[in-house]
Amino acid sequence: MLYVSTRGHADRKHFCEILLEGLAPDGGLYLPERYPQVDSATLAKWRGLPYADLAFEILSLYIDDIPAADLRAICRKTYTEKVFGTTEIVPLKKLEDGLCLEALSNGPTLAFKDMAMQLLGNLFEYELARRGEELNILGATSGDTGSAAEYAMRGKKGVRVFMTSPHGRMSPFQQAQMFSLQDANIHNIAIEGVFDDCQDIVKAVSNDLDFKRKYRIGTVNSINWARLVAQVVYYFAGYFQATSPLPEGEGAKKVSFTVPSGNFGNICAGHVARSMGLPIDKLVLATNENDVLDEFFRTGVYRVRAAADTHETSSPSMDISKASNFERFVFDLLGRDGPRVKSLFGEQLSAQGKFDLSADPAFKHARERYGFISGKSTHADRIATIRDTHERFKATIDTHTADGLKIARQHVQPGVPMIVLETALPIKFAASIVEALGHEPERPPQFEGIEKLPKRVKVMPADVKAIKEFIAAECA
Ligand SMILES: *Cc1c(COP(=O)(O)O)cnc(C)c1O
């Protein structure tokens, strides 16, 4: 399998070449040159496989430069009951007839990003060892991504993590999760500034090509194809569970998914699964007040928000001004027309901050051919949904999952199980749970008292030169 860029101008590459790369050299994102097709005989064969082996079957369709035995070992080492809490790894929890949650947040940092990041950590270690290379991951986080990356890379040979975060602005639980890590290869850098300052520092360092090459700077952000393909697996696992048993045979029943969305990474994996032939009816995209994507699927206009128009909400991991993975879907929607994608996401977005596909026949295909629908929810909706779910089902859900559940209910259809992806556990966003329920959410035992553990963090000014010196000293 070879990979192409959404902007049409990069060389075709194999999986391990793009694994350690971020953007393609032409500024586009990598996608496989075609989606492998899965027929009903294959689905029947996969039904009942343990999660790790299902992951191997799916990944091996996309990865032809890691020997099968090694890839299977990597999957088995990643998706264990010990790391993810259950033998199913992503168990379904039924709420009411035709509506259930798929638990994706029982990994080490209690958010769905662990599903892909844990695999990425093992793939990085494997590939770096094979090449005899090292990698320094530099990132900016306001919460979930940074901790998922650190827990995935801690103790891994050949990898160091330098994670910047805005000093004093993450929740106490999120700070404790990250700063309590004592591993020598994990470096927390609290920047005296806001999240945008952290992102600017990462950009400035990455744009210094000499520094980047000399210190082998890389990233783990959600545009990495390896993260996306790892996420494809839980759409299959959700389908198998929601349609079991299936005496009529594979394909007799479809399912729909609702996905709380920010950067379009999670739901893009659903689009890939559907494109491979997984019987998915609707992909329901849920946003919070930051409704860039809901606006597109309603109107055909993709309009990037300015910083001042990006709201701070109680589902903060969905507070985005533009959706960094969205270009992948638009590439497919426009019949894989690289030059056109380049003009839309390159020239038009930089000149006008938006593009308009409402008059393009392709826009209709988003709904009709690709099954997308969308909705948006608000803080009041989240609080009401958390309260209602607790009262009726004795289940506590987090604010992001609540955005999903709220929108999912509007799109449930008879005979089509609706699966809402649970993207975080409520303990990560305790203040909203207290607001909704009047009491603290349950805390998994391994996190008892983490706020009191010693913290390993360096507070630094928002100064690119100082960060570079810090990285250089650690690599010396
Ligand atoms: C990252 C994140 C999201 C958004 O996922 P995307 O892939 O960016 O669409 C939603 N919920 C939680 C809890 C997250 O951490």
Coordinates of C-alpha atoms and ligand atoms in Angstrom, one line a residue:
M1 CA 0.0 0.0 0.0
L2 CA 1.3 3.4 -1.0
Y3 CA 0.3 6.8 0.4
V4 CA -0.5 10.0 -1.5
S5 CA -0.8 13.6 -0.4
T6 CA -4.2 15.4 -0.5
R7 CA -2.5 18.2 -2.4
G8 CA -1.3 15.9 -5.1
H9 CA 2.4 16.8 -5.2
A10 CA 4.3 14.5 -2.9
D11 CA 6.0 11.2 -3.9
R12 CA 4.1 8.1 -3.0
K13 CA 5.5 6.5 0.1
H14 CA 5.2 3.4 2.3
F15 CA 3.7 3.4 5.8
C16 CA 6.9 3.5 7.8
E17 CA 8.2 6.5 5.8
I18 CA 5.1 8.6 6.6
L19 CA 5.0 7.3 10.2
L20 CA 7.7 9.7 11.4
E21 CA 6.7 12.5 9.1
G22 CA 4.0 15.1 9.8
L23 CA 2.6 17.0 6.9
A24 CA 3.5 15.9 3.4
P25 CA 6.2 18.1 1.8
D26 CA 3.5 19.9 -0.3
G27 CA 1.6 20.8 2.8
G28 CA -1.1 18.1 2.3
L29 CA -2.0 15.1 4.5
Y30 CA -1.3 11.5 3.6
L31 CA -4.0 9.1 2.6
P32 CA -3.7 5.5 1.2
E33 CA -4.0 5.5 -2.6
R34 CA -7.1 3.4 -2.2
Y35 CA -9.2 2.0 0.6
P36 CA -8.9 -1.8 0.9
Q37 CA -12.4 -3.4 0.5
V38 CA -13.7 -5.7 3.1
D39 CA -16.5 -8.1 2.0
S40 CA -19.0 -10.0 4.1
A41 CA -16.9 -13.2 4.1
T42 CA -14.0 -11.2 5.7
L43 CA -16.3 -9.6 8.2
A44 CA -17.6 -13.0 9.2
K45 CA -14.1 -14.2 9.7
W46 CA -13.2 -11.1 11.8
R47 CA -16.3 -11.3 14.0
G48 CA -15.3 -12.7 17.3
L49 CA -11.5 -12.0 17.0
P50 CA -9.9 -10.5 20.1
Y51 CA -9.4 -6.7 19.7
A52 CA -5.6 -7.0 19.2
D53 CA -6.0 -9.5 16.4
L54 CA -8.8 -7.5 14.8
A55 CA -6.4 -4.5 14.9
F56 CA -3.7 -6.6 13.2
E57 CA -6.0 -7.7 10.4
I58 CA -7.0 -4.2 9.7
L59 CA -3.6 -2.6 10.0
S60 CA -2.0 -5.3 7.8
L61 CA -4.1 -4.1 4.9
Y62 CA -2.4 -0.7 5.2
I63 CA 1.1 -1.6 6.3
D64 CA 3.3 -3.6 4.0
D65 CA 6.7 -2.7 5.4
I66 CA 6.6 -4.3 8.8
P67 CA 6.8 -8.1 8.8
A68 CA 3.4 -9.7 9.8
A69 CA 4.8 -11.4 12.9
D70 CA 6.2 -8.1 14.2
L71 CA 3.0 -6.2 13.5
R72 CA 0.9 -8.8 15.3
A73 CA 3.3 -8.7 18.3
I74 CA 3.0 -4.9 18.4
C75 CA -0.8 -5.1 18.3
R76 CA -0.9 -7.7 21.1
K77 CA 1.5 -5.7 23.2
T78 CA -0.7 -2.6 22.8
Y79 CA -4.3 -3.7 23.3
T80 CA -4.2 -5.6 26.6
E81 CA -6.7 -5.9 29.4
K82 CA -4.1 -4.5 31.7
V83 CA -3.8 -1.2 29.8
F84 CA -7.4 -0.8 28.7
G85 CA -9.2 -2.3 31.7
T86 CA -11.5 -4.9 30.0
T87 CA -11.0 -8.0 27.7
E88 CA -13.3 -6.3 25.1
I89 CA -11.0 -3.2 25.2
V90 CA -13.9 -1.0 23.8
P91 CA -17.1 -2.5 25.4
L92 CA -20.5 -1.2 24.5
K93 CA -22.8 0.0 27.2
K94 CA -26.5 -0.1 26.4
L95 CA -28.5 3.0 27.4
E96 CA -31.9 2.4 25.8
D97 CA -33.2 0.4 22.9
G98 CA -31.2 1.2 19.8
L99 CA -28.8 3.5 21.6
C100 CA -25.5 2.7 23.3
L101 CA -22.1 4.1 24.2
E102 CA -18.8 2.6 23.0
A103 CA -16.3 3.0 25.8
L104 CA -13.0 4.3 24.3
S105 CA -11.6 6.0 27.4
N106 CA -10.4 3.3 29.7
G107 CA -6.8 3.7 28.6
P108 CA -4.0 5.2 30.8
T109 CA -5.2 8.9 30.4
L110 CA -9.0 8.3 30.3
A111 CA -9.6 9.7 26.9
F112 CA -10.0 8.1 23.5
K113 CA -6.7 9.4 22.3
D114 CA -5.0 6.5 24.1
M115 CA -6.5 4.1 21.6
A116 CA -4.2 5.4 18.9
M117 CA -1.4 6.9 20.9
Q118 CA -0.6 3.7 22.7
L119 CA -0.1 2.0 19.3
L120 CA 1.9 4.9 18.0
G121 CA 4.3 4.7 21.0
N122 CA 5.0 1.0 20.2
L123 CA 5.3 1.7 16.4
F124 CA 7.8 4.5 17.0
E125 CA 9.9 2.4 19.3
Y126 CA 10.0 -0.4 16.8
E127 CA 10.8 1.8 13.8
L128 CA 13.4 3.9 15.5
A129 CA 15.2 0.8 16.8
R130 CA 15.2 -0.6 13.3
R131 CA 16.7 2.5 11.8
G132 CA 19.0 3.2 14.7
E133 CA 17.5 6.7 15.1
E134 CA 16.2 8.9 17.8
L135 CA 13.2 11.3 17.8
N136 CA 12.4 14.3 19.9
I137 CA 8.7 14.9 20.0
L138 CA 7.8 18.6 20.6
G139 CA 4.1 19.4 21.2
A140 CA 1.7 21.8 22.6
T141 CA -1.3 20.7 24.7
S142 CA -4.2 22.1 26.6
G143 CA -5.0 18.7 28.1
D144 CA -5.8 15.4 26.5
T145 CA -3.3 15.1 23.6
G146 CA -0.2 15.9 25.7
S147 CA -1.0 13.4 28.5
A148 CA -1.9 10.7 25.9
A149 CA 1.4 11.3 24.2
E150 CA 3.4 11.2 27.4
Y151 CA 1.8 8.0 28.7
A152 CA 2.4 6.4 25.3
M153 CA 6.0 7.4 25.0
R154 CA 7.2 7.1 28.6
G155 CA 10.1 4.8 28.9
K156 CA 10.3 4.2 25.2
K157 CA 13.8 3.8 23.8
G158 CA 14.8 6.4 21.2
V159 CA 12.0 8.9 22.0
R160 CA 12.0 12.0 24.1
V161 CA 8.9 14.1 24.7
F162 CA 9.0 17.9 25.2
M163 CA 5.4 18.9 25.9
T164 CA 4.5 22.6 26.4
S165 CA 1.3 23.6 28.2
P166 CA 0.0 27.0 29.4
H167 CA 1.2 27.5 32.9
G168 CA -1.6 27.1 35.5
R169 CA -4.4 26.8 32.9
M170 CA -5.1 23.0 32.7
S171 CA -7.4 21.4 35.2
P172 CA -5.7 20.2 38.4
F173 CA -6.4 16.6 37.5
Q174 CA -4.9 17.1 34.0
Q175 CA -1.8 18.8 35.5
A176 CA -1.3 16.0 38.0
Q177 CA -1.7 13.4 35.3
M178 CA 1.1 14.9 33.2
F179 CA 3.4 16.4 35.8
S180 CA 3.5 13.3 38.1
L181 CA 5.4 11.3 35.4
Q182 CA 9.0 10.8 36.6
D183 CA 10.3 9.1 33.4
A184 CA 13.6 10.6 32.3
N185 CA 12.5 10.8 28.6
I186 CA 9.4 12.9 29.5
H187 CA 9.8 16.7 29.8
N188 CA 6.9 18.9 30.9
I189 CA 7.4 22.6 30.0
A190 CA 4.8 25.0 31.5
I191 CA 4.9 28.2 29.5
E192 CA 4.1 31.5 31.1
G193 CA 1.4 32.3 28.5
V194 CA -1.7 30.9 26.9
F195 CA -2.2 27.8 24.6
D196 CA -1.6 29.9 21.5
D197 CA 1.8 30.9 22.8
C198 CA 2.7 27.2 23.2
Q199 CA 1.5 26.5 19.7
D200 CA 3.5 29.4 18.3
I201 CA 6.7 28.1 20.0
V202 CA 6.2 24.7 18.5
K203 CA 5.7 26.2 15.0
A204 CA 8.7 28.5 15.4
V205 CA 11.0 25.6 16.4
S206 CA 9.6 23.4 13.6
N207 CA 10.1 26.2 11.0
D208 CA 13.8 26.4 11.9
L209 CA 14.8 23.6 9.5
D210 CA 18.4 23.4 10.6
F211 CA 17.4 23.0 14.3
K212 CA 14.6 20.5 13.3
R213 CA 17.0 18.3 11.4
K214 CA 19.9 18.5 13.9
Y215 CA 17.7 17.6 16.8
R216 CA 15.3 15.3 15.0
I217 CA 12.2 17.2 16.0
G218 CA 8.9 15.4 15.3
T219 CA 5.3 15.6 16.3
V220 CA 2.4 13.3 17.3
N221 CA -0.5 15.5 16.3
S222 CA -3.8 14.1 15.0
I223 CA -2.9 14.5 11.3
N224 CA -0.5 11.5 11.7
W225 CA -2.0 8.7 9.5
A226 CA -0.9 6.0 12.0
R227 CA -3.2 7.5 14.6
L228 CA -6.1 7.6 12.2
V229 CA -5.8 4.0 11.0
A230 CA -5.6 2.8 14.6
Q231 CA -8.9 4.5 15.2
V232 CA -10.5 2.6 12.3
V233 CA -10.4 -0.6 14.4
Y234 CA -12.9 0.5 17.0
Y235 CA -15.5 1.2 14.4
F236 CA -15.3 -2.4 13.4
A237 CA -15.3 -3.6 17.0
G238 CA -18.4 -1.4 17.7
Y239 CA -20.2 -2.8 14.7
F240 CA -19.5 -6.4 15.7
Q241 CA -20.8 -5.9 19.2
A242 CA -23.9 -3.9 18.3
T243 CA -25.0 -6.5 15.7
S244 CA -24.2 -9.7 17.7
P245 CA -25.6 -12.2 17.0
L246 CA -26.3 -11.8 13.4
P247 CA -27.9 -15.0 12.1
E248 CA -28.9 -13.4 8.8
G249 CA -25.2 -12.9 7.9
E250 CA -22.9 -9.9 7.6
G251 CA -24.3 -6.9 5.8
A252 CA -27.9 -7.7 6.9
K253 CA -27.8 -4.9 9.5
K254 CA -26.2 -1.5 9.5
V255 CA -25.2 0.6 12.5
S256 CA -24.7 4.4 12.8
F257 CA -22.1 6.2 14.9
T258 CA -22.2 9.6 16.6
V259 CA -18.8 11.2 17.2
P260 CA -18.0 14.2 19.4
S261 CA -15.7 16.1 17.0
G262 CA -13.0 18.8 17.1
N263 CA -10.2 18.3 14.6
F264 CA -12.2 15.7 12.6
G265 CA -9.6 12.9 13.5
N266 CA -12.0 10.5 15.2
I267 CA -14.8 10.7 12.7
C268 CA -12.4 10.6 9.8
A269 CA -11.5 7.1 10.9
G270 CA -15.3 6.3 10.7
H271 CA -15.3 7.6 7.1
V272 CA -12.3 5.3 6.3
A273 CA -14.1 2.3 7.9
R274 CA -17.3 3.1 5.9
S275 CA -15.2 3.5 2.7
M276 CA -13.7 0.0 3.3
G277 CA -17.3 -1.5 3.3
L278 CA -18.1 -1.6 7.0
P279 CA -22.0 -1.5 7.1
I280 CA -22.3 2.0 8.5
D281 CA -25.5 4.0 7.8
K282 CA -25.0 7.4 9.2
L283 CA -21.9 9.2 10.6
V284 CA -23.3 11.8 12.9
L285 CA -20.9 14.6 13.7
A286 CA -21.5 16.5 16.9
T287 CA -19.8 19.8 17.8
N288 CA -20.1 22.1 20.8
E289 CA -20.5 25.9 20.4
N290 CA -17.4 25.8 18.1
D291 CA -19.5 24.7 15.2
V292 CA -17.1 25.1 12.2
L293 CA -17.9 21.5 11.1
D294 CA -21.6 21.6 11.8
E295 CA -21.8 24.7 9.7
F296 CA -20.1 23.0 6.8
F297 CA -22.3 19.9 6.8
R298 CA -25.4 22.2 7.0
T299 CA -24.4 24.8 4.5
G300 CA -21.5 23.7 2.4
V301 CA -19.4 26.7 3.7
Y302 CA -16.2 25.9 5.6
R303 CA -15.2 29.0 7.5
V304 CA -12.2 29.0 9.8
R305 CA -12.7 31.0 13.0
A306 CA -10.5 33.7 14.4
A307 CA -9.1 33.3 17.9
A308 CA -11.7 35.8 19.2
D309 CA -14.5 33.7 17.7
T310 CA -13.2 30.5 19.3
H311 CA -15.2 29.9 22.5
E312 CA -13.9 28.4 25.7
T313 CA -16.4 25.7 26.5
S314 CA -17.0 23.0 29.0
S315 CA -16.1 20.4 26.4
P316 CA -12.6 22.0 25.8
S317 CA -11.1 19.2 23.7
M318 CA -13.6 20.2 20.9
D319 CA -12.7 24.0 21.1
I320 CA -11.2 24.4 17.7
S321 CA -11.0 27.2 15.2
K322 CA -10.3 24.9 12.2
A323 CA -10.4 21.1 11.8
S324 CA -6.9 19.9 10.9
N325 CA -8.1 16.5 9.5
F326 CA -11.0 17.8 7.5
E327 CA -8.8 18.1 4.3
R328 CA -8.8 14.3 4.1
F329 CA -12.5 14.1 3.8
V330 CA -12.7 16.9 1.3
F331 CA -10.1 15.2 -0.9
D332 CA -12.4 12.1 -1.1
L333 CA -15.5 14.3 -1.5
L334 CA -14.0 16.1 -4.5
G335 CA -13.0 12.8 -6.2
R336 CA -9.4 13.0 -5.0
D337 CA -8.7 16.1 -7.0
G338 CA -5.3 17.2 -5.4
P339 CA -4.9 20.5 -7.3
R340 CA -8.4 21.6 -6.3
V341 CA -7.8 20.7 -2.6
K342 CA -4.6 22.6 -2.8
S343 CA -6.3 25.6 -4.1
L344 CA -9.1 25.4 -1.4
F345 CA -7.0 24.7 1.6
G346 CA -3.9 26.6 0.4
E347 CA -4.8 29.7 -1.5
Q348 CA -8.4 30.2 -0.6
L349 CA -8.2 29.6 3.1
S350 CA -5.2 31.9 3.5
A351 CA -6.8 34.6 1.4
Q352 CA -10.4 34.5 2.5
G353 CA -10.5 32.3 5.6
K354 CA -13.3 30.2 4.0
F355 CA -14.4 28.3 1.0
D356 CA -17.9 27.5 -0.3
L357 CA -19.0 24.2 -1.8
S358 CA -22.7 24.8 -1.5
A359 CA -23.2 25.0 -5.3
D360 CA -20.9 22.1 -6.0
P361 CA -22.7 18.8 -6.8
A362 CA -20.2 17.1 -4.5
F363 CA -21.6 18.8 -1.5
K364 CA -24.8 16.6 -1.8
H365 CA -22.6 13.5 -1.7
A366 CA -21.4 14.4 1.8
R367 CA -24.9 13.3 3.0
E368 CA -26.1 10.9 0.3
R369 CA -22.9 9.0 -0.6
Y370 CA -20.8 9.4 2.6
G371 CA -23.6 9.4 5.2
F372 CA -22.6 12.5 7.1
I373 CA -25.1 14.5 9.2
S374 CA -24.3 16.9 12.0
G375 CA -25.6 18.9 14.9
K376 CA -24.3 21.2 17.6
S377 CA -24.9 21.4 21.3
T378 CA -24.4 24.0 24.1
H379 CA -23.3 24.1 27.7
A380 CA -27.0 23.9 28.9
D381 CA -27.5 20.9 26.6
R382 CA -24.4 19.1 28.1
I383 CA -25.5 19.8 31.7
A384 CA -29.1 18.6 31.0
T385 CA -27.8 15.5 29.1
I386 CA -25.4 14.5 32.0
R387 CA -28.2 14.9 34.5
D388 CA -30.7 13.0 32.5
T389 CA -28.3 10.1 31.8
H390 CA -27.5 9.9 35.4
E391 CA -31.1 9.9 36.5
R392 CA -32.4 7.4 34.0
F393 CA -29.4 5.0 33.5
K394 CA -27.3 5.6 36.6
A395 CA -24.4 6.4 34.3
T396 CA -22.1 9.4 34.5
I397 CA -20.8 10.7 31.2
D398 CA -18.3 13.4 30.5
T399 CA -19.1 16.7 28.7
H400 CA -17.8 15.6 25.3
T401 CA -19.7 12.4 25.3
A402 CA -22.8 14.5 26.3
D403 CA -22.4 16.6 23.2
G404 CA -22.5 13.4 21.2
L405 CA -25.5 11.8 23.0
K406 CA -27.5 15.0 22.7
I407 CA -27.1 15.0 18.9
A408 CA -27.4 11.2 18.5
R409 CA -30.9 11.2 19.9
Q410 CA -32.0 13.5 17.1
H411 CA -30.9 10.9 14.5
V412 CA -31.8 7.5 15.9
Q413 CA -33.7 5.4 13.3
P414 CA -35.7 2.2 13.9
G415 CA -33.7 -0.9 13.3
V416 CA -30.3 0.8 13.1
P417 CA -28.3 0.7 16.3
M418 CA -26.8 4.1 17.1
I419 CA -23.4 3.9 18.8
V420 CA -22.2 7.1 20.5
L421 CA -18.4 7.2 21.0
E422 CA -17.5 7.9 24.6
T423 CA -14.4 10.1 24.3
A424 CA -13.4 10.8 27.9
L425 CA -14.2 9.8 31.5
P426 CA -16.0 12.4 33.6
I427 CA -13.2 12.7 36.2
K428 CA -11.2 14.7 33.6
F429 CA -13.9 17.4 33.6
A430 CA -15.1 17.3 37.3
A431 CA -16.3 20.9 37.5
S432 CA -19.1 20.3 35.0
I433 CA -20.1 17.1 36.7
V434 CA -20.5 18.9 40.0
E435 CA -22.5 21.6 38.2
A436 CA -24.8 18.9 36.7
L437 CA -25.1 16.4 39.5
G438 CA -24.0 18.2 42.7
H439 CA -21.3 15.7 43.5
E440 CA -17.8 14.8 42.3
P441 CA -17.5 12.1 39.6
E442 CA -16.1 8.7 40.4
R443 CA -12.3 8.5 40.3
P444 CA -10.6 5.3 39.1
P445 CA -8.5 3.9 41.9
Q446 CA -5.2 4.3 40.1
F447 CA -5.7 8.1 40.2
E448 CA -6.5 8.3 43.9
G449 CA -4.4 11.2 45.4
I450 CA -2.4 12.0 42.2
E451 CA -2.7 15.8 42.8
K452 CA -0.4 15.2 45.9
L453 CA 2.4 13.4 44.0
P454 CA 5.7 15.2 43.3
K455 CA 5.6 17.2 40.1
R456 CA 8.2 17.1 37.4
V457 CA 7.7 20.3 35.4
K458 CA 9.9 23.2 34.2
V459 CA 8.2 26.7 34.2
M460 CA 9.6 28.8 31.3
P461 CA 8.9 32.1 29.6
A462 CA 7.2 32.1 26.2
D463 CA 10.6 32.4 24.5
V464 CA 11.6 30.3 21.6
K465 CA 15.4 30.6 22.2
A466 CA 15.0 29.4 25.8
I467 CA 13.1 26.3 24.6
K468 CA 15.6 25.5 22.0
E469 CA 18.4 25.7 24.5
F470 CA 16.5 23.4 26.9
I471 CA 16.0 20.8 24.1
A472 CA 19.7 21.0 23.0
A473 CA 20.9 20.6 26.6
E474 CA 18.7 17.5 27.1
C475 CA 20.0 16.0 23.9
A476 CA 23.7 16.6 24.7
Ligands
LIG1 C1 -9.6 15.1 21.1 C2 -10.9 14.9 21.7 C3 -12.1 15.1 21.0 C4 -12.1 15.5 19.5 O1 -11.6 14.5 18.7 P1 -11.1 14.9 17.1 O2 -10.4 13.7 16.7 O3 -10.2 16.1 17.3 O4 -12.4 15.2 16.4 C5 -13.3 14.9 21.6 N1 -13.4 14.5 22.9 C6 -12.3 14.4 23.6 C7 -12.5 14.0 25.1 C8 -11.0 14.6 23.1 O5 -9.9 14.4 23.9

